[in-house]
mmCIF file of C-alpha atoms and ligand atoms in Angstrom:
data_model
loop_
_atom_site.group_PDB
_atom_site.id
_atom_site.type_symbol
_atom_site.label_atom_id
_atom_site.label_comp_id
_atom_site.label_asym_id
_atom_site.label_seq_id
_atom_site.Cartn_x
_atom_site.Cartn_y
_atom_site.Cartn_z
ATOM 1 C CA UNK A 1 -38.419 -24.351 21.073
ATOM 2 C CA UNK A 2 -40.013 -21.530 18.926
ATOM 3 C CA UNK A 3 -42.373 -22.517 16.098
ATOM 4 C CA UNK A 4 -40.845 -22.798 12.747
ATOM 5 C CA UNK A 5 -42.330 -19.722 11.179
ATOM 6 C CA UNK A 6 -41.098 -17.718 14.253
ATOM 7 C CA UNK A 7 -37.588 -19.103 14.172
ATOM 8 C CA UNK A 8 -35.107 -16.726 15.787
ATOM 9 C CA UNK A 9 -32.582 -14.950 13.716
ATOM 10 C CA UNK A 10 -34.325 -15.876 10.428
ATOM 11 C CA UNK A 11 -33.916 -13.152 7.839
ATOM 12 C CA UNK A 12 -36.761 -10.599 8.076
ATOM 13 C CA UNK A 13 -38.658 -10.323 4.751
ATOM 14 C CA UNK A 14 -39.296 -6.824 3.584
ATOM 15 C CA UNK A 15 -42.929 -6.384 2.789
ATOM 16 C CA UNK A 16 -43.964 -3.700 0.224
ATOM 17 C CA UNK A 17 -45.589 -0.522 1.508
ATOM 18 C CA UNK A 18 -49.214 -1.567 2.452
ATOM 19 C CA UNK A 19 -50.597 1.893 3.210
ATOM 20 C CA UNK A 20 -53.057 1.461 0.331
ATOM 21 C CA UNK A 21 -54.777 -1.239 2.599
ATOM 22 C CA UNK A 22 -55.413 1.201 5.319
ATOM 23 C CA UNK A 23 -58.945 0.976 6.679
ATOM 24 C CA UNK A 24 -59.253 -2.523 5.261
ATOM 25 C CA UNK A 25 -58.919 -4.602 8.464
ATOM 26 C CA UNK A 26 -59.227 -7.944 6.691
ATOM 27 C CA UNK A 27 -56.739 -7.329 3.971
ATOM 28 C CA UNK A 28 -54.370 -6.252 6.802
ATOM 29 C CA UNK A 29 -55.095 -9.316 8.947
ATOM 30 C CA UNK A 30 -53.744 -11.692 6.324
ATOM 31 C CA UNK A 31 -50.620 -9.848 5.727
ATOM 32 C CA UNK A 32 -47.867 -8.853 8.068
ATOM 33 C CA UNK A 33 -46.493 -5.413 7.804
ATOM 34 C CA UNK A 34 -43.953 -5.707 10.648
ATOM 35 C CA UNK A 35 -40.407 -5.496 9.559
ATOM 36 C CA UNK A 36 -37.052 -5.704 11.381
ATOM 37 C CA UNK A 37 -38.616 -7.788 14.164
ATOM 38 C CA UNK A 38 -36.706 -10.640 16.047
ATOM 39 C CA UNK A 39 -37.923 -13.546 18.103
ATOM 40 C CA UNK A 40 -37.085 -13.064 21.793
ATOM 41 C CA UNK A 41 -36.397 -16.267 23.812
ATOM 42 C CA UNK A 42 -36.583 -16.524 27.639
ATOM 43 C CA UNK A 43 -34.768 -19.150 29.888
ATOM 44 C CA UNK A 44 -38.069 -20.294 31.211
ATOM 45 C CA UNK A 45 -39.908 -21.822 28.312
ATOM 46 C CA UNK A 46 -42.717 -24.219 27.565
ATOM 47 C CA UNK A 47 -40.972 -27.225 28.766
ATOM 48 C CA UNK A 48 -40.268 -25.645 32.233
ATOM 49 C CA UNK A 49 -43.848 -24.407 32.511
ATOM 50 C CA UNK A 50 -45.249 -27.796 31.561
ATOM 51 C CA UNK A 51 -43.059 -29.413 34.198
ATOM 52 C CA UNK A 52 -44.266 -27.049 36.789
ATOM 53 C CA UNK A 53 -47.874 -27.864 35.957
ATOM 54 C CA UNK A 54 -47.296 -31.551 35.359
ATOM 55 C CA UNK A 55 -49.347 -31.448 32.052
ATOM 56 C CA UNK A 56 -48.757 -30.730 28.377
ATOM 57 C CA UNK A 57 -50.157 -27.559 26.666
ATOM 58 C CA UNK A 58 -52.626 -28.048 23.942
ATOM 59 C CA UNK A 59 -55.669 -26.638 22.262
ATOM 60 C CA UNK A 60 -59.002 -28.547 22.435
ATOM 61 C CA UNK A 61 -60.951 -26.893 19.682
ATOM 62 C CA UNK A 62 -64.818 -27.459 19.941
ATOM 63 C CA UNK A 63 -66.802 -26.798 16.746
ATOM 64 C CA UNK A 64 -70.406 -27.125 15.995
ATOM 65 C CA UNK A 65 -73.756 -25.369 15.369
ATOM 66 C CA UNK A 66 -75.238 -22.893 17.829
ATOM 67 C CA UNK A 67 -77.026 -24.861 20.595
ATOM 68 C CA UNK A 68 -74.967 -28.022 19.880
ATOM 69 C CA UNK A 69 -73.511 -27.975 23.403
ATOM 70 C CA UNK A 70 -70.067 -26.396 22.776
ATOM 71 C CA UNK A 71 -70.100 -24.178 25.930
ATOM 72 C CA UNK A 72 -71.652 -26.909 28.008
ATOM 73 C CA UNK A 73 -68.845 -29.331 27.034
ATOM 74 C CA UNK A 74 -66.181 -26.624 27.437
ATOM 75 C CA UNK A 75 -67.439 -25.830 31.148
ATOM 76 C CA UNK A 76 -67.829 -29.438 32.020
ATOM 77 C CA UNK A 77 -64.483 -30.378 30.702
ATOM 78 C CA UNK A 78 -62.769 -27.448 32.472
ATOM 79 C CA UNK A 79 -64.470 -28.591 35.781
ATOM 80 C CA UNK A 80 -63.394 -32.219 35.227
ATOM 81 C CA UNK A 81 -59.789 -31.246 34.587
ATOM 82 C CA UNK A 82 -59.691 -28.880 37.631
ATOM 83 C CA UNK A 83 -60.912 -31.700 39.822
ATOM 84 C CA UNK A 84 -57.842 -33.668 38.642
ATOM 85 C CA UNK A 85 -55.554 -30.774 39.399
ATOM 86 C CA UNK A 86 -55.090 -29.813 35.748
ATOM 87 C CA UNK A 87 -55.195 -26.164 34.576
ATOM 88 C CA UNK A 88 -57.308 -25.142 31.669
ATOM 89 C CA UNK A 89 -58.767 -21.983 30.289
ATOM 90 C CA UNK A 90 -61.993 -21.655 28.198
ATOM 91 C CA UNK A 91 -62.147 -19.274 25.189
ATOM 92 C CA UNK A 92 -65.791 -19.024 24.359
ATOM 93 C CA UNK A 93 -66.900 -17.414 21.053
ATOM 94 C CA UNK A 94 -69.721 -15.500 22.657
ATOM 95 C CA UNK A 95 -67.518 -14.193 25.445
ATOM 96 C CA UNK A 96 -64.572 -13.175 23.249
ATOM 97 C CA UNK A 97 -67.104 -11.166 21.116
ATOM 98 C CA UNK A 98 -67.664 -8.984 24.331
ATOM 99 C CA UNK A 99 -64.037 -7.870 24.203
ATOM 100 C CA UNK A 100 -61.139 -8.947 21.997
ATOM 101 C CA UNK A 101 -63.434 -9.668 19.096
ATOM 102 C CA UNK A 102 -66.127 -6.991 19.702
ATOM 103 C CA UNK A 103 -65.407 -5.260 16.334
ATOM 104 C CA UNK A 104 -66.319 -8.343 14.382
ATOM 105 C CA UNK A 105 -69.692 -9.305 13.005
ATOM 106 C CA UNK A 106 -70.762 -12.553 11.137
ATOM 107 C CA UNK A 107 -69.931 -12.056 7.605
ATOM 108 C CA UNK A 108 -67.519 -14.781 6.182
ATOM 109 C CA UNK A 109 -64.388 -12.671 6.372
ATOM 110 C CA UNK A 110 -65.328 -11.367 9.960
ATOM 111 C CA UNK A 111 -65.818 -15.008 11.127
ATOM 112 C CA UNK A 112 -62.417 -15.891 9.584
ATOM 113 C CA UNK A 113 -60.746 -12.976 11.423
ATOM 114 C CA UNK A 114 -62.548 -14.044 14.693
ATOM 115 C CA UNK A 115 -61.205 -17.604 14.366
ATOM 116 C CA UNK A 116 -57.648 -16.460 13.405
ATOM 117 C CA UNK A 117 -57.341 -14.169 16.410
ATOM 118 C CA UNK A 118 -58.799 -16.805 18.759
ATOM 119 C CA UNK A 119 -56.395 -19.422 17.239
ATOM 120 C CA UNK A 120 -53.436 -17.067 18.038
ATOM 121 C CA UNK A 121 -54.630 -16.509 21.620
ATOM 122 C CA UNK A 122 -55.204 -20.356 22.090
ATOM 123 C CA UNK A 123 -51.650 -20.846 20.861
ATOM 124 C CA UNK A 124 -50.366 -18.558 23.510
ATOM 125 C CA UNK A 125 -52.243 -20.423 26.259
ATOM 126 C CA UNK A 126 -50.965 -23.748 24.917
ATOM 127 C CA UNK A 127 -47.436 -22.313 25.067
ATOM 128 C CA UNK A 128 -48.104 -21.193 28.652
ATOM 129 C CA UNK A 129 -48.671 -24.956 29.305
ATOM 130 C CA UNK A 130 -52.486 -24.829 29.720
ATOM 131 C CA UNK A 131 -55.065 -27.006 28.219
ATOM 132 C CA UNK A 132 -56.827 -24.228 26.263
ATOM 133 C CA UNK A 133 -60.486 -25.069 25.409
ATOM 134 C CA UNK A 134 -61.812 -22.924 22.453
ATOM 135 C CA UNK A 135 -65.490 -23.227 21.772
ATOM 136 C CA UNK A 136 -66.721 -21.452 18.706
ATOM 137 C CA UNK A 137 -69.043 -22.287 15.888
ATOM 138 C CA UNK A 138 -65.972 -21.864 13.551
ATOM 139 C CA UNK A 139 -67.976 -22.864 10.548
ATOM 140 C CA UNK A 140 -65.295 -22.901 7.882
ATOM 141 C CA UNK A 141 -62.977 -25.943 7.466
ATOM 142 C CA UNK A 142 -60.163 -23.890 6.105
ATOM 143 C CA UNK A 143 -60.178 -21.446 9.256
ATOM 144 C CA UNK A 144 -60.061 -24.381 11.545
ATOM 145 C CA UNK A 145 -57.236 -25.933 9.621
ATOM 146 C CA UNK A 146 -55.331 -22.591 9.797
ATOM 147 C CA UNK A 147 -55.509 -22.704 13.657
ATOM 148 C CA UNK A 148 -54.428 -26.415 13.489
ATOM 149 C CA UNK A 149 -51.350 -25.358 11.306
ATOM 150 C CA UNK A 150 -50.281 -22.801 14.030
ATOM 151 C CA UNK A 151 -49.427 -25.657 16.425
ATOM 152 C CA UNK A 152 -47.594 -28.969 16.293
ATOM 153 C CA UNK A 153 -50.251 -31.168 14.760
ATOM 154 C CA UNK A 154 -50.825 -33.437 17.838
ATOM 155 C CA UNK A 155 -51.457 -30.426 20.005
ATOM 156 C CA UNK A 156 -54.618 -29.353 18.239
ATOM 157 C CA UNK A 157 -57.549 -31.608 19.282
ATOM 158 C CA UNK A 158 -60.626 -30.910 17.050
ATOM 159 C CA UNK A 159 -63.789 -31.888 18.780
ATOM 160 C CA UNK A 160 -66.955 -31.919 16.571
ATOM 161 C CA UNK A 161 -70.306 -31.549 18.215
ATOM 162 C CA UNK A 162 -72.244 -33.617 15.593
ATOM 163 C CA UNK A 163 -75.773 -32.760 16.731
ATOM 164 C CA UNK A 164 -78.693 -32.390 14.290
ATOM 165 C CA UNK A 165 -79.909 -29.016 13.363
ATOM 166 C CA UNK A 166 -83.344 -30.012 14.584
ATOM 167 C CA UNK A 167 -82.132 -30.711 18.139
ATOM 168 C CA UNK A 168 -80.163 -27.347 18.212
ATOM 169 C CA UNK A 169 -83.073 -25.559 16.944
ATOM 170 C CA UNK A 170 -85.487 -27.244 19.471
ATOM 171 C CA UNK A 171 -83.131 -26.181 22.292
ATOM 172 C CA UNK A 172 -82.785 -22.567 21.092
ATOM 173 C CA UNK A 173 -81.812 -21.271 24.510
ATOM 174 C CA UNK A 174 -81.337 -17.763 23.304
ATOM 175 C CA UNK A 175 -84.104 -17.702 20.891
ATOM 176 C CA UNK A 176 -81.867 -16.961 17.958
ATOM 177 C CA UNK A 177 -83.031 -19.728 15.711
ATOM 178 C CA UNK A 178 -86.605 -18.361 16.078
ATOM 179 C CA UNK A 179 -85.457 -14.906 15.049
ATOM 180 C CA UNK A 180 -83.467 -16.353 12.187
ATOM 181 C CA UNK A 181 -86.402 -18.426 10.798
ATOM 182 C CA UNK A 182 -88.493 -15.107 11.110
ATOM 183 C CA UNK A 183 -85.822 -13.444 8.924
ATOM 184 C CA UNK A 184 -84.858 -11.146 11.780
ATOM 185 C CA UNK A 185 -81.340 -12.308 11.912
ATOM 186 C CA UNK A 186 -79.612 -12.764 8.489
ATOM 187 C CA UNK A 187 -76.759 -15.097 7.910
ATOM 188 C CA UNK A 188 -77.444 -17.449 10.791
ATOM 189 C CA UNK A 189 -75.296 -20.668 10.808
ATOM 190 C CA UNK A 190 -77.277 -23.654 9.673
ATOM 191 C CA UNK A 191 -80.234 -21.574 8.482
ATOM 192 C CA UNK A 192 -78.940 -19.272 5.830
ATOM 193 C CA UNK A 193 -75.279 -19.559 6.389
ATOM 194 C CA UNK A 194 -72.956 -22.538 5.917
ATOM 195 C CA UNK A 195 -71.454 -24.905 8.444
ATOM 196 C CA UNK A 196 -68.781 -27.199 7.178
ATOM 197 C CA UNK A 197 -68.335 -30.372 9.327
ATOM 198 C CA UNK A 198 -64.874 -31.607 10.037
ATOM 199 C CA UNK A 199 -63.511 -34.414 7.785
ATOM 200 C CA UNK A 200 -60.790 -35.648 10.097
ATOM 201 C CA UNK A 201 -61.474 -34.613 13.626
ATOM 202 C CA UNK A 202 -59.880 -36.158 16.712
ATOM 203 C CA UNK A 203 -63.216 -36.552 18.718
ATOM 204 C CA UNK A 204 -66.768 -36.673 17.567
ATOM 205 C CA UNK A 205 -69.584 -36.226 20.095
ATOM 206 C CA UNK A 206 -72.929 -37.445 18.886
ATOM 207 C CA UNK A 207 -76.266 -38.888 19.925
ATOM 208 C CA UNK A 208 -76.453 -42.599 20.705
ATOM 209 C CA UNK A 209 -79.797 -44.023 19.792
ATOM 210 C CA UNK A 210 -81.365 -40.577 19.567
ATOM 211 C CA UNK A 211 -80.040 -39.712 22.968
ATOM 212 C CA UNK A 212 -77.396 -36.852 23.602
ATOM 213 C CA UNK A 213 -74.694 -37.958 26.020
ATOM 214 C CA UNK A 214 -74.775 -35.993 29.394
ATOM 215 C CA UNK A 215 -72.293 -33.109 29.822
ATOM 216 C CA UNK A 216 -70.248 -35.292 32.195
ATOM 217 C CA UNK A 217 -70.111 -38.171 29.617
ATOM 218 C CA UNK A 218 -69.026 -35.718 26.913
ATOM 219 C CA UNK A 219 -66.253 -34.326 29.080
ATOM 220 C CA UNK A 220 -65.248 -37.881 29.927
ATOM 221 C CA UNK A 221 -64.790 -38.749 26.282
ATOM 222 C CA UNK A 222 -62.396 -35.738 25.879
ATOM 223 C CA UNK A 223 -60.566 -36.413 29.142
ATOM 224 C CA UNK A 224 -59.989 -40.133 28.067
ATOM 225 C CA UNK A 225 -58.428 -38.941 24.877
ATOM 226 C CA UNK A 226 -56.129 -36.291 26.643
ATOM 227 C CA UNK A 227 -55.098 -39.078 29.066
ATOM 228 C CA UNK A 228 -54.327 -41.547 26.430
ATOM 229 C CA UNK A 229 -52.275 -39.065 24.443
ATOM 230 C CA UNK A 230 -50.214 -38.115 27.444
ATOM 231 C CA UNK A 231 -51.342 -34.468 27.920
ATOM 232 C CA UNK A 232 -52.273 -35.019 31.627
ATOM 233 C CA UNK A 233 -48.769 -35.704 32.710
ATOM 234 C CA UNK A 234 -45.438 -34.065 31.908
HETATM 235 N N1 PPS B 1 -75.471 -14.857 12.494
HETATM 236 C C1 PPS B 1 -75.123 -15.707 13.442
HETATM 237 N N2 PPS B 1 -74.705 -16.894 13.230
HETATM 238 C C2 PPS B 1 -74.221 -17.613 14.292
HETATM 239 N N3 PPS B 1 -74.281 -17.307 15.650
HETATM 240 C C3 PPS B 1 -74.649 -16.028 15.851
HETATM 241 C C4 PPS B 1 -75.117 -15.216 14.850
HETATM 242 N N4 PPS B 1 -75.511 -13.962 15.344
HETATM 243 C C5 PPS B 1 -75.252 -14.134 16.720
HETATM 244 N N5 PPS B 1 -74.732 -15.298 17.017
HETATM 245 C C6 PPS B 1 -74.302 -15.680 18.404
HETATM 246 O O1 PPS B 1 -72.924 -15.726 18.273
HETATM 247 C C7 PPS B 1 -72.417 -16.842 18.830
HETATM 248 C C8 PPS B 1 -71.291 -17.480 17.826
HETATM 249 O O2 PPS B 1 -70.104 -16.771 17.881
HETATM 250 P P1 PPS B 1 -68.709 -17.510 17.336
HETATM 251 O O3 PPS B 1 -67.659 -16.464 17.616
HETATM 252 O O4 PPS B 1 -68.657 -18.860 18.008
HETATM 253 O O5 PPS B 1 -69.130 -17.627 15.708
HETATM 254 S S1 PPS B 1 -68.139 -17.882 14.689
HETATM 255 O O6 PPS B 1 -67.209 -18.939 15.146
HETATM 256 O O7 PPS B 1 -67.452 -16.677 14.359
HETATM 257 O O8 PPS B 1 -68.996 -18.412 13.510
HETATM 258 C C9 PPS B 1 -73.527 -17.843 18.891
HETATM 259 O O9 PPS B 1 -73.200 -18.485 20.203
HETATM 260 P P2 PPS B 1 -73.408 -20.184 20.331
HETATM 261 O O10 PPS B 1 -74.930 -20.235 20.317
HETATM 262 O O11 PPS B 1 -72.886 -20.351 21.788
HETATM 263 O O12 PPS B 1 -72.806 -20.852 19.391
HETATM 264 C C10 PPS B 1 -74.728 -16.973 18.857
HETATM 265 O O13 PPS B 1 -75.237 -16.789 20.203
HETATM 266 N N1 ADP B 2 -75.325 -32.962 26.723
HETATM 267 C C1 ADP B 2 -76.461 -32.229 26.828
HETATM 268 N N2 ADP B 2 -77.584 -32.760 27.352
HETATM 269 C C2 ADP B 2 -78.695 -31.912 27.513
HETATM 270 N N3 ADP B 2 -78.692 -30.608 27.265
HETATM 271 C C3 ADP B 2 -77.649 -29.995 26.740
HETATM 272 C C4 ADP B 2 -76.438 -30.827 26.573
HETATM 273 N N4 ADP B 2 -75.525 -29.949 26.047
HETATM 274 C C5 ADP B 2 -75.986 -28.686 26.061
HETATM 275 N N5 ADP B 2 -77.342 -28.779 26.471
HETATM 276 C C6 ADP B 2 -78.326 -27.549 26.562
HETATM 277 O O1 ADP B 2 -78.421 -27.190 25.197
HETATM 278 C C7 ADP B 2 -78.489 -25.672 25.148
HETATM 279 C C8 ADP B 2 -77.256 -25.198 24.256
HETATM 280 O O2 ADP B 2 -76.047 -25.665 24.845
HETATM 281 P P1 ADP B 2 -74.833 -24.656 24.711
HETATM 282 O O3 ADP B 2 -73.745 -25.281 25.458
HETATM 283 O O4 ADP B 2 -75.171 -23.237 25.126
HETATM 284 O O5 ADP B 2 -74.529 -24.789 23.147
HETATM 285 P P2 ADP B 2 -73.523 -23.879 22.208
HETATM 286 O O6 ADP B 2 -72.447 -23.401 23.107
HETATM 287 O O7 ADP B 2 -73.100 -24.807 21.184
HETATM 288 O O8 ADP B 2 -74.417 -22.796 21.679
HETATM 289 C C9 ADP B 2 -78.275 -25.303 26.615
HETATM 290 O O9 ADP B 2 -79.597 -25.030 27.057
HETATM 291 C C10 ADP B 2 -77.674 -26.421 27.323
HETATM 292 O O10 ADP B 2 -78.159 -26.605 28.734
#
């Protein structure tokens, strides 16, 4: 079943000539200039792929400060799912910036485009029947909500790494906080750039009595949710 805004045979809206936007990637990204296009369906769809894999496609979106443990959770979760015979794929912000998003920096509009593109790719993976684990700072609530709105609501599972800045900064595995504090990186999230915590996330990972749960425990929290919501069976 195609998503509502991609419904087949829907009339194509004619968009005015946008050539005056040429060279402005971000203006172009928010508007579509494709006309006379049609949705193409195949006999083998999402339902058939999910049956084959005995799971339901979804997006687990992990958000949080640099150093909060997003990649650690993503990898631990992927490993745990693999051991249960479930297929997942990790989209890591750092890794995507080596390829698909290599043209983007860290200004607000570039982060927005980074999240939008990643959301579109995550949606494709979910449609392929996979459990897609996206781990990006994704500091803006509106950008995360845009990704949520691309999918049926229950299929977007937002996981908030609610770790204090002091812990992330003490970890500083890449030395980036140190550089940001020294003024050598401008616009670093949590230091001189904003992070907007989720208001209504599905899962929150936080310290318990000042102790951070282990990667296995964090992954277990997500697996329990996926199991309860029926994503690990067809
Ligand atoms: N200015 C600034 N602010 C935040 N992070 C920075 C910055 N410059 C480089 N980095 C490194 O880039 C990684 C974050 O990339 P993301 O694609 O996840 O960022 S975002 O979602 O577009 O905000 C982030 O990786 P993680 O530490 O894994 O979060 C950093 O290593
Ligand atoms: N649950 C945890 N317990 C202990 N150390 C952790 C945990 N999660 C992450 N770390 C460590 O914290 C650092 C940052 O983790 P990482 O997953 O790279 O964060 P992010 O992807 O959010 O930047 C790494 O050195 C990692 O080994």
